[in-house]
Amino acid sequence: MCELFALSSLYNTNISFSLEEFADRGGLNGPHKDGWGVAHYEHLDVRLIREPFPASNSPCVRFLQEHGFRSNIIISHIRMATVGERQLRNTQPFSRALGGRMHTFAHNGDLDGIIDLPGFETGNWQPIGETDSEHAFCHLMYLMQPLWQTGEPTLEARYRLLEDFARRLRPVGPANFIYSDGDYVFAHGDKRTQPGLEGYHPPGLHWLSRTCGLSEESHEIPGVVLQHEQCDQSVVLVATVPLTGENWQPMEEGEILIIKDGSIHHL
C-alpha cells in the first residue's frame, strides 16, 4: 500500500523537514517505488512536484531539500502502484481549483471497482489518469462544488460532507486519505495491511502534535527538522506509520481529524 504524510503548522516551516527519511521509504527501505509527490501551499495556491519514479534516488527530492521551500500545509504521497500505469497522470497528490483556491487530495488503499459503482459520479470533474484514488477525488470535488458556489462554506458544512463521503468510501476498500482546501487539513483514518496480520486492520494513519519554543532556531528529531524564525511554533504531523520513536497517536477506523495552523480543531 502507499504511504501518506501531511504537515500543518502555525508558521511556515522548511519543506526539507523529513524528506530524507520519507524518501527512503520510496524504494530504498520499502516497496513504494512507483512514484512520489509533494504539495505545499503558498496561501491558497499549491506548488506541486511529482515524479513517477522512486523518491529514494530522485534529484528532485534533493532539489527540494537544498532550496528549502517553506509552507504551513504540506501533503506528501509515495506510491506502490496497484491500479494504473506508472505515469505522472497516476501520481499523487492530486489537485484541482474550486472556489478561488486549490484543493489537494492523497489516498492510501484500493477502492476496487469504484469507477463503475453507482453513486460515485464525477460530473464535470473528469480524472486525468486511471486510478481509483483520482476517481474518488473527482467525486469529492463534484460533491464540494455546490458548497463553494456561494462563497466560503462553514467548517461544519465541509466536515459533514467529508464525513458522508468517507462513510460511503469505506465499504469499497481501505479509505485513508488526506485532503486540504488551503485553509484546513482533513485526515481520515481507516485501515491498512499490518505486519503479521492478514487482511486490512486499523490504524490506517497516525498523528503527532509538536511545539517549539521561542528560543529554538529549529527542533530536530530523527528524520524531522522544523525550522522557524523567532516565534513559537505549533505543528501537527500525520503519517501512515510513525516516522520517529515519539508518541504518535493511532487514528480510529472512520476517524476524521480537522487540523488548522498546527492544531487539532473540534466542531
Short mmCIF file of C-alpha atoms in Angstrom, two decimals, residues 48 51-52 55-56 58 60 64 66 69 81 86 129 131 137 139 143 168 184 188 191 229 249 257 261 266:
data_model
loop_
_atom_site.label_atom_id
_atom_site.label_comp_id
_atom_site.label_asym_id
_atom_site.label_seq_id
_atom_site.Cartn_x
_atom_site.Cartn_y
_atom_site.Cartn_z
CA LEU A 48 3.03 20.54 -6.66
CA GLU A 51 7.51 12.05 -10.31
CA PRO A 52 6.58 8.51 -11.45
CA ALA A 55 11.86 9.03 -4.34
CA SER A 56 14.91 7.47 -2.72
CA SER A 58 15.43 11.40 -7.01
CA CYS A 60 14.01 16.45 -7.41
CA LEU A 64 13.57 20.34 -2.51
CA GLU A 66 18.55 22.20 -0.97
CA PHE A 69 10.68 25.86 0.21
CA ALA A 81 1.12 1.04 -7.92
CA ARG A 86 3.47 4.16 -13.60
CA GLY A 129 -5.41 9.14 -15.05
CA THR A 131 -6.52 5.36 -10.58
CA PHE A 137 -11.13 12.78 -5.52
CA HIS A 139 -16.28 12.58 -6.90
CA LEU A 143 -19.84 16.96 -4.06
CA ARG A 168 -19.60 5.70 1.68
CA TYR A 184 -7.96 23.27 6.82
CA HIS A 188 -9.38 10.34 7.52
CA LYS A 191 -7.42 0.51 7.87
CA GLU A 229 12.01 32.28 12.61
CA GLN A 249 -1.38 8.56 18.18
CA LEU A 257 -9.07 14.93 12.16
CA ASP A 261 -2.43 26.19 11.84
CA HIS A 266 -13.20 20.28 17.05
#
